[in-house]
DNA sequence: CAAGATTGACCGATCAATCTTT
DNA sequence: AAAGATTGATCGGTCAATCTTG
């Protein structure tokens, strides 16, 4: 293992720190706005969005967990809350009774539809509308370069592992 | 309140989602690497870094909490852990005995110095080195535009509040 | 036995309440 | 009374263990 790798220069360090604190602030702001206006956290909102995009408003717990980068148990508990609030229901798969679906309820869809404008407005106001089309394009290319390789993300990372 | 604000087009939506999942993955990866190689989480690492940059390796709890965007109680508990590990010590301010300092211990500095190369390597490998100087510059300009206004971040956000 | 989901124990965070010092 | 820090209750997450089904 190399004890002193190439250090970060000032610009690099500042870019990295700025990215971190900007994202933290942005997500916290969006979460606060959503919470205040609709009593819904960003995490719960994400679940509703994903479900609403599925053909039958439903997704298996395990797939939902994968999509949201959550552990299986974490997913169970997040759905627990949404079920308590009546926004999501559980349903068993008839073909394979091990799997259970999270299903968007009518109430869930209604709340999603009233909350979405708040979220979109926030994303625009604090993010999208502050950037030119050119900057947005640059950002997309940056992001495509930075995407973490799924192989590396899961298990052993470098050859020293 | 406007029920239907300007929606996000495909590019905007994808850029926003990509940014979110990229940051989540990136931070999770860096945290995992740090944890695996040094038994230190990214959150604890951040504390050591901040303290090491202070004149006397110390900072008031309240300032530390502000810098790290943590609640006062969250800060207390995070320092609790670092104190248990012997990486940080608490010290009372002689002039104002309400304030307590978190102080980097020699062990804390040693661990920071051995862990920093791992972190820097990770940031380079998964982020900096995947970008050209030009992309890094673009990113910096994007970030400066997106920085959240501290006024807006704290209390009421829009005029409807 | 393996896969999917849940439960128990625990960890780290928040808010509200508290204690000490100014 | 207000400021700084901590504590108690609780919330939402993880890991390890468990239960059920294939």
Short mmCIF file of C-alpha atoms (C1' of nucleotides) in Angstrom, two decimals:
data_model
loop_
_atom_site.label_atom_id
_atom_site.label_comp_id
_atom_site.label_asym_id
_atom_site.label_seq_id
_atom_site.Cartn_x
_atom_site.Cartn_y
_atom_site.Cartn_z
CA UNK A 1 0.00 0.00 0.00
CA UNK A 2 1.29 3.44 -0.97
CA UNK A 3 1.55 5.59 2.16
CA UNK A 4 1.56 8.92 0.29
CA UNK A 5 -0.56 8.93 -2.84
CA UNK A 6 -0.81 11.98 -5.06
CA UNK A 7 -2.37 14.58 -2.79
CA UNK A 8 -5.31 16.75 -3.74
CA UNK A 9 -4.43 20.24 -4.87
CA UNK A 10 -6.43 23.22 -3.68
CA UNK A 11 -8.89 23.23 -6.55
CA UNK A 12 -9.51 19.52 -6.27
CA UNK A 13 -9.99 19.63 -2.53
CA UNK A 14 -12.34 22.57 -2.73
CA UNK A 15 -14.36 21.01 -5.54
CA UNK A 16 -14.78 17.81 -3.56
CA UNK A 17 -15.73 19.54 -0.34
CA UNK A 18 -18.09 21.89 -2.14
CA UNK A 19 -19.78 18.98 -3.84
CA UNK A 20 -20.30 17.22 -0.53
CA UNK A 21 -21.70 20.15 1.38
CA UNK A 22 -23.79 21.30 -1.54
CA UNK A 23 -25.47 17.93 -1.88
CA UNK A 24 -26.05 17.68 1.86
CA UNK A 25 -27.61 21.12 1.95
CA UNK A 26 -29.68 20.54 -1.14
CA UNK A 27 -31.17 17.27 0.04
CA UNK A 28 -31.81 18.66 3.51
CA UNK A 29 -33.62 21.63 2.01
CA UNK A 30 -35.78 19.53 -0.28
CA UNK A 31 -36.58 17.18 2.58
CA UNK A 32 -37.55 20.07 4.84
CA UNK A 33 -39.81 21.64 2.23
CA UNK A 34 -41.56 18.37 1.51
CA UNK A 35 -41.92 17.62 5.19
CA UNK A 36 -43.31 21.03 6.02
CA UNK A 37 -45.81 21.23 3.18
CA UNK A 38 -46.96 17.62 3.03
CA UNK A 39 -45.68 15.82 6.10
CA UNK A 40 -43.72 13.50 3.89
CA UNK A 41 -39.97 12.88 4.01
CA UNK A 42 -37.84 12.72 0.88
CA UNK A 43 -37.12 9.05 1.57
CA UNK A 44 -40.82 8.21 1.62
CA UNK A 45 -41.42 10.40 -1.39
CA UNK A 46 -38.82 8.39 -3.30
CA UNK A 47 -40.72 5.18 -2.58
CA UNK A 48 -43.97 6.63 -3.87
CA UNK A 49 -42.27 7.89 -7.03
CA UNK A 50 -40.73 4.52 -7.83
CA UNK A 51 -43.97 2.66 -7.22
CA UNK A 52 -45.94 5.13 -9.34
CA UNK A 53 -43.64 4.41 -12.26
CA UNK A 54 -44.26 0.67 -12.20
CA UNK A 55 -46.80 -0.93 -14.56
CA UNK A 56 -49.15 -1.99 -11.78
CA UNK A 57 -48.06 0.47 -9.10
CA UNK A 58 -46.18 -2.31 -7.38
CA UNK A 59 -42.67 -3.65 -6.90
CA UNK A 60 -41.13 -6.55 -4.99
CA UNK A 61 -39.52 -5.54 -1.71
CA UNK A 62 -36.13 -6.81 -2.81
CA UNK A 63 -36.15 -4.83 -6.05
CA UNK A 64 -37.32 -1.75 -4.25
CA UNK A 65 -34.45 -2.14 -1.81
CA UNK A 66 -31.97 -2.47 -4.65
CA UNK A 67 -33.30 0.57 -6.50
CA UNK A 68 -33.19 2.69 -3.36
CA UNK A 69 -29.81 1.36 -2.15
CA UNK A 70 -31.35 0.18 1.07
CA UNK A 71 -30.84 -3.01 3.05
CA UNK A 72 -33.71 -5.52 2.97
CA UNK A 73 -34.56 -4.84 6.58
CA UNK A 74 -34.36 -1.11 6.06
CA UNK A 75 -36.79 -1.47 3.20
CA UNK A 76 -39.18 -3.50 5.32
CA UNK A 77 -39.18 -0.78 7.95
CA UNK A 78 -39.60 2.07 5.53
CA UNK A 79 -42.60 0.31 4.00
CA UNK A 80 -43.94 -0.36 7.51
CA UNK A 81 -44.20 3.37 8.01
CA UNK A 82 -45.87 3.98 4.67
CA UNK A 83 -48.35 1.18 5.37
CA UNK A 84 -49.17 2.74 8.74
CA UNK A 85 -49.82 6.01 6.92
CA UNK A 86 -52.01 4.20 4.39
CA UNK A 87 -49.93 5.33 1.43
CA UNK A 88 -48.68 1.87 0.50
CA UNK A 89 -50.11 -1.61 0.96
CA UNK A 90 -48.44 -5.00 1.07
CA UNK A 91 -49.61 -7.75 -1.23
CA UNK A 92 -48.45 -11.32 -1.59
CA UNK A 93 -47.35 -12.71 -4.92
CA UNK A 94 -49.63 -15.65 -5.83
CA UNK A 95 -47.01 -17.50 -7.91
CA UNK A 96 -44.25 -17.33 -5.32
CA UNK A 97 -45.55 -16.78 -1.86
CA UNK A 98 -42.16 -15.79 -0.54
CA UNK A 99 -42.23 -12.46 -2.32
CA UNK A 100 -44.31 -9.58 -1.20
CA UNK A 101 -45.17 -6.51 -3.21
CA UNK A 102 -45.34 -2.95 -2.05
CA UNK A 103 -48.33 -1.41 -3.80
CA UNK A 104 -49.20 2.25 -4.10
CA UNK A 105 -52.64 2.92 -2.63
CA UNK A 106 -55.06 5.51 -4.04
CA UNK A 107 -54.23 7.71 -1.05
CA UNK A 108 -50.55 7.25 -1.81
CA UNK A 109 -51.05 8.32 -5.39
CA UNK A 110 -53.09 11.32 -4.36
CA UNK A 111 -50.46 12.47 -1.88
CA UNK A 112 -47.73 11.91 -4.45
CA UNK A 113 -49.60 14.03 -6.93
CA UNK A 114 -50.03 16.88 -4.51
CA UNK A 115 -46.46 16.64 -3.22
CA UNK A 116 -44.72 16.33 -6.57
CA UNK A 117 -45.14 20.00 -7.54
CA UNK A 118 -43.47 21.01 -4.29
CA UNK A 119 -40.56 18.73 -4.96
CA UNK A 120 -40.20 19.75 -8.58
CA UNK A 121 -40.38 23.41 -7.65
CA UNK A 122 -37.62 22.83 -5.08
CA UNK A 123 -35.39 20.97 -7.50
CA UNK A 124 -35.86 23.75 -10.04
CA UNK A 125 -35.44 26.59 -7.62
CA UNK A 126 -32.39 25.25 -5.82
CA UNK A 127 -30.73 23.36 -8.62
CA UNK A 128 -31.89 23.16 -12.23
CA UNK A 129 -32.84 26.78 -12.75
CA UNK A 130 -29.51 27.96 -11.40
CA UNK A 131 -27.71 26.24 -14.25
CA UNK A 132 -27.50 26.99 -17.93
CA UNK A 133 -28.29 24.28 -20.45
CA UNK A 134 -24.59 24.07 -21.10
CA UNK A 135 -23.77 23.58 -17.43
CA UNK A 136 -26.43 20.92 -17.17
CA UNK A 137 -24.85 19.11 -20.11
CA UNK A 138 -21.43 19.35 -18.51
CA UNK A 139 -22.84 17.96 -15.33
CA UNK A 140 -24.32 15.00 -17.15
CA UNK A 141 -20.98 14.17 -18.71
CA UNK A 142 -19.23 14.52 -15.37
CA UNK A 143 -21.72 12.19 -13.77
CA UNK A 144 -21.41 9.55 -16.44
CA UNK A 145 -17.66 9.50 -15.80
CA UNK A 146 -18.04 9.25 -12.05
CA UNK A 147 -20.65 6.47 -11.88
CA UNK A 148 -19.31 3.81 -9.57
CA UNK A 149 -18.65 0.43 -11.12
CA UNK A 150 -21.20 -1.97 -9.56
CA UNK A 151 -18.57 -4.75 -9.42
CA UNK A 152 -16.23 -2.63 -7.34
CA UNK A 153 -19.01 -1.23 -5.20
CA UNK A 154 -20.19 -4.56 -3.84
CA UNK A 155 -17.32 -6.69 -2.55
CA UNK A 156 -13.54 -6.37 -2.45
CA UNK A 157 -12.50 -3.12 -4.00
CA UNK A 158 -8.84 -2.98 -4.96
CA UNK A 159 -6.23 -5.64 -5.46
CA UNK A 160 -5.02 -5.19 -1.89
CA UNK A 161 -8.31 -6.43 -0.49
CA UNK B 1 -49.36 27.86 -4.45
CA UNK B 2 -48.98 26.81 -8.09
CA UNK B 3 -50.32 23.25 -8.49
CA UNK B 4 -48.41 22.51 -11.70
CA UNK B 5 -45.01 24.19 -11.94
CA UNK B 6 -42.80 23.79 -14.96
CA UNK B 7 -42.06 20.08 -15.03
CA UNK B 8 -38.61 18.57 -15.42
CA UNK B 9 -37.77 17.43 -18.91
CA UNK B 10 -36.00 14.13 -19.49
CA UNK B 11 -32.48 15.53 -19.40
CA UNK B 12 -33.14 17.50 -16.26
CA UNK B 13 -34.74 14.59 -14.48
CA UNK B 14 -31.96 12.23 -15.44
CA UNK B 15 -29.26 14.69 -14.41
CA UNK B 16 -30.87 15.19 -11.03
CA UNK B 17 -31.38 11.50 -10.38
CA UNK B 18 -27.90 10.66 -11.58
CA UNK B 19 -26.43 13.26 -9.26
CA UNK B 20 -28.28 11.84 -6.31
CA UNK B 21 -27.42 8.22 -6.86
CA UNK B 22 -23.84 9.04 -7.78
CA UNK B 23 -23.27 10.92 -4.57
CA UNK B 24 -24.91 8.22 -2.49
CA UNK B 25 -22.74 5.55 -4.09
CA UNK B 26 -19.60 7.60 -3.86
CA UNK B 27 -19.96 8.39 -0.17
CA UNK B 28 -20.93 4.82 0.63
CA UNK B 29 -17.85 3.54 -1.18
CA UNK B 30 -15.49 5.95 0.54
CA UNK B 31 -17.03 5.12 3.90
CA UNK B 32 -16.68 1.39 3.28
CA UNK B 33 -13.05 1.69 2.25
CA UNK B 34 -12.16 3.80 5.25
CA UNK B 35 -14.06 1.50 7.58
CA UNK B 36 -12.45 -1.62 6.19
CA UNK B 37 -8.87 -0.38 6.19
CA UNK B 38 -8.87 1.69 9.36
CA UNK B 39 -12.04 0.91 11.31
CA UNK B 40 -13.05 4.54 10.97
CA UNK B 41 -16.27 5.85 9.45
CA UNK B 42 -16.34 8.81 7.09
CA UNK B 43 -18.31 10.81 9.67
CA UNK B 44 -15.61 10.28 12.29
CA UNK B 45 -12.91 10.95 9.74
CA UNK B 46 -14.51 14.32 8.99
CA UNK B 47 -14.27 15.29 12.65
CA UNK B 48 -10.58 14.43 12.80
CA UNK B 49 -9.90 16.42 9.62
CA UNK B 50 -11.62 19.53 10.90
CA UNK B 51 -9.88 19.38 14.26
CA UNK B 52 -6.49 18.83 12.63
CA UNK B 53 -6.95 22.05 10.66
CA UNK B 54 -7.53 24.19 13.75
CA UNK B 55 -4.69 26.23 15.29
CA UNK B 56 -4.61 24.22 18.51
CA UNK B 57 -6.23 21.01 17.26
CA UNK B 58 -9.43 22.02 19.00
CA UNK B 59 -12.86 23.47 18.29
CA UNK B 60 -15.92 24.30 20.37
CA UNK B 61 -18.68 21.73 20.18
CA UNK B 62 -21.14 24.25 18.79
CA UNK B 63 -18.82 25.36 15.99
CA UNK B 64 -18.00 21.79 15.14
CA UNK B 65 -21.70 21.03 14.91
CA UNK B 66 -22.24 23.98 12.58
CA UNK B 67 -19.34 23.06 10.33
CA UNK B 68 -20.51 19.47 10.06
CA UNK B 69 -24.22 20.35 9.71
CA UNK B 70 -25.06 18.30 12.77
CA UNK B 71 -27.42 19.02 15.64
CA UNK B 72 -25.79 19.87 18.98
CA UNK B 73 -26.86 16.58 20.49
CA UNK B 74 -25.70 14.66 17.44
CA UNK B 75 -22.33 16.32 17.80
CA UNK B 76 -22.14 15.42 21.49
CA UNK B 77 -22.79 11.79 20.63
CA UNK B 78 -20.37 11.64 17.77
CA UNK B 79 -17.65 13.04 20.00
CA UNK B 80 -18.66 10.54 22.70
CA UNK B 81 -17.67 7.78 20.35
CA UNK B 82 -14.37 9.36 19.40
CA UNK B 83 -13.56 9.94 23.06
CA UNK B 84 -14.28 6.27 23.81
CA UNK B 85 -11.87 5.37 21.02
CA UNK B 86 -9.27 7.74 22.44
CA UNK B 87 -9.04 9.77 19.23
CA UNK B 88 -10.48 12.96 20.66
CA UNK B 89 -10.56 14.43 24.17
CA UNK B 90 -12.89 16.92 25.78
CA UNK B 91 -11.50 20.01 27.43
CA UNK B 92 -13.23 22.81 29.26
CA UNK B 93 -12.70 26.42 28.27
CA UNK B 94 -11.22 28.31 31.23
CA UNK B 95 -12.72 31.69 30.30
CA UNK B 96 -16.25 30.43 29.78
CA UNK B 97 -16.96 27.23 31.55
CA UNK B 98 -20.07 26.56 29.53
CA UNK B 99 -18.12 25.78 26.39
CA UNK B 100 -16.23 22.57 25.90
CA UNK B 101 -13.64 21.89 23.29
CA UNK B 102 -13.11 18.75 21.28
CA UNK B 103 -9.37 18.24 21.03
CA UNK B 104 -7.50 15.93 18.71
CA UNK B 105 -5.36 13.50 20.70
CA UNK B 106 -1.97 12.26 19.51
CA UNK B 107 -3.62 8.91 18.75
CA UNK B 108 -6.25 10.76 16.78
CA UNK B 109 -3.64 12.56 14.75
CA UNK B 110 -1.75 9.34 14.10
CA UNK B 111 -4.87 7.55 12.91
CA UNK B 112 -5.83 10.51 10.75
CA UNK B 113 -2.41 10.48 9.14
CA UNK B 114 -2.58 6.80 8.34
CA UNK B 115 -6.17 6.99 7.15
CA UNK B 116 -5.86 10.10 5.01
CA UNK B 117 -4.00 8.37 2.15
CA UNK B 118 -6.79 5.82 1.91
CA UNK B 119 -9.39 8.54 1.71
CA UNK B 120 -7.44 10.62 -0.78
CA UNK B 121 -6.80 7.59 -2.93
CA UNK B 122 -10.52 6.85 -2.90
CA UNK B 123 -11.50 10.38 -3.81
CA UNK B 124 -9.00 10.34 -6.66
CA UNK B 125 -9.86 6.89 -7.90
CA UNK B 126 -13.62 7.26 -7.82
CA UNK B 127 -13.96 10.95 -8.54
CA UNK B 128 -11.14 13.37 -9.33
CA UNK B 129 -9.11 11.19 -11.64
CA UNK B 130 -12.16 10.36 -13.72
CA UNK B 131 -12.53 14.01 -14.67
CA UNK B 132 -10.51 16.26 -16.92
CA UNK B 133 -9.26 19.58 -15.63
CA UNK B 134 -11.92 21.19 -17.77
CA UNK B 135 -14.68 19.06 -16.26
CA UNK B 136 -13.43 19.85 -12.79
CA UNK B 137 -13.62 23.54 -13.63
CA UNK B 138 -17.15 23.16 -14.94
CA UNK B 139 -18.10 21.36 -11.79
CA UNK B 140 -16.73 24.16 -9.64
CA UNK B 141 -18.81 26.71 -11.52
CA UNK B 142 -21.90 24.56 -11.25
CA UNK B 143 -21.39 24.22 -7.52
CA UNK B 144 -20.92 27.91 -6.95
CA UNK B 145 -24.26 28.48 -8.67
CA UNK B 146 -26.05 25.82 -6.66
CA UNK B 147 -24.81 26.75 -3.17
CA UNK B 148 -27.85 27.15 -0.98
CA UNK B 149 -28.43 30.57 0.50
CA UNK B 150 -27.91 30.21 4.27
CA UNK B 151 -30.81 32.62 4.94
CA UNK B 152 -33.23 30.45 3.00
CA UNK B 153 -31.83 27.21 4.37
CA UNK B 154 -32.56 27.93 8.02
CA UNK B 155 -36.09 29.16 8.57
CA UNK B 156 -39.03 29.94 6.32
CA UNK B 157 -38.13 29.29 2.75
CA UNK B 158 -40.42 30.94 0.25
CA UNK B 159 -42.78 33.86 0.57
CA UNK B 160 -45.68 31.47 1.18
CA UNK B 161 -44.15 30.29 4.45
"C1'" DC C 1 -30.49 -26.04 1.45
"C1'" DA C 2 -31.29 -21.27 -0.92
"C1'" DA C 3 -34.17 -17.15 -1.57
"C1'" DG C 4 -37.33 -13.54 0.13
"C1'" DA C 5 -38.88 -11.06 3.83
"C1'" DT C 6 -39.20 -9.97 8.57
"C1'" DT C 7 -37.72 -9.48 13.54
"C1'" DG C 8 -34.37 -8.47 17.53
"C1'" DA C 9 -30.49 -6.04 19.11
"C1'" DC C 10 -28.04 -2.22 18.42
"C1'" DC C 11 -26.09 2.23 16.49
"C1'" DG C 12 -26.24 7.01 15.31
"C1'" DA C 13 -29.13 10.75 14.55
"C1'" DT C 14 -33.02 14.23 16.02
"C1'" DC C 15 -36.11 16.93 19.17
"C1'" DA C 16 -37.50 18.35 23.67
"C1'" DA C 17 -36.17 18.80 28.28
"C1'" DT C 18 -32.52 19.65 31.57
"C1'" DC C 19 -28.33 21.33 33.87
"C1'" DT C 20 -24.70 24.73 34.37
"C1'" DT C 21 -22.73 28.98 33.62
"C1'" DT C 22 -23.02 33.71 32.01
"C1'" DA D 1 -33.22 34.98 31.12
"C1'" DA D 2 -30.12 33.20 27.41
"C1'" DA D 3 -26.20 30.35 25.76
"C1'" DG D 4 -23.60 26.00 25.61
"C1'" DA D 5 -23.67 21.32 26.20
"C1'" DT D 6 -25.67 17.08 27.58
"C1'" DT D 7 -29.40 13.51 28.53
"C1'" DG D 8 -33.93 10.85 27.65
"C1'" DA D 9 -37.17 9.31 24.35
"C1'" DT D 10 -37.69 8.03 19.94
"C1'" DC D 11 -36.89 7.30 14.99
"C1'" DG D 12 -34.84 5.15 11.05
"C1'" DG D 13 -31.11 2.52 9.63
"C1'" DT D 14 -27.76 -1.88 9.69
"C1'" DC D 15 -26.34 -6.69 10.74
"C1'" DA D 16 -27.31 -11.27 12.34
"C1'" DA D 17 -30.77 -14.54 13.24
"C1'" DT D 18 -35.24 -16.42 12.05
"C1'" DC D 19 -39.37 -17.89 9.62
"C1'" DT D 20 -41.59 -19.43 5.43
"C1'" DT D 21 -41.65 -21.02 0.92
"C1'" DG D 22 -39.46 -23.04 -3.26
#
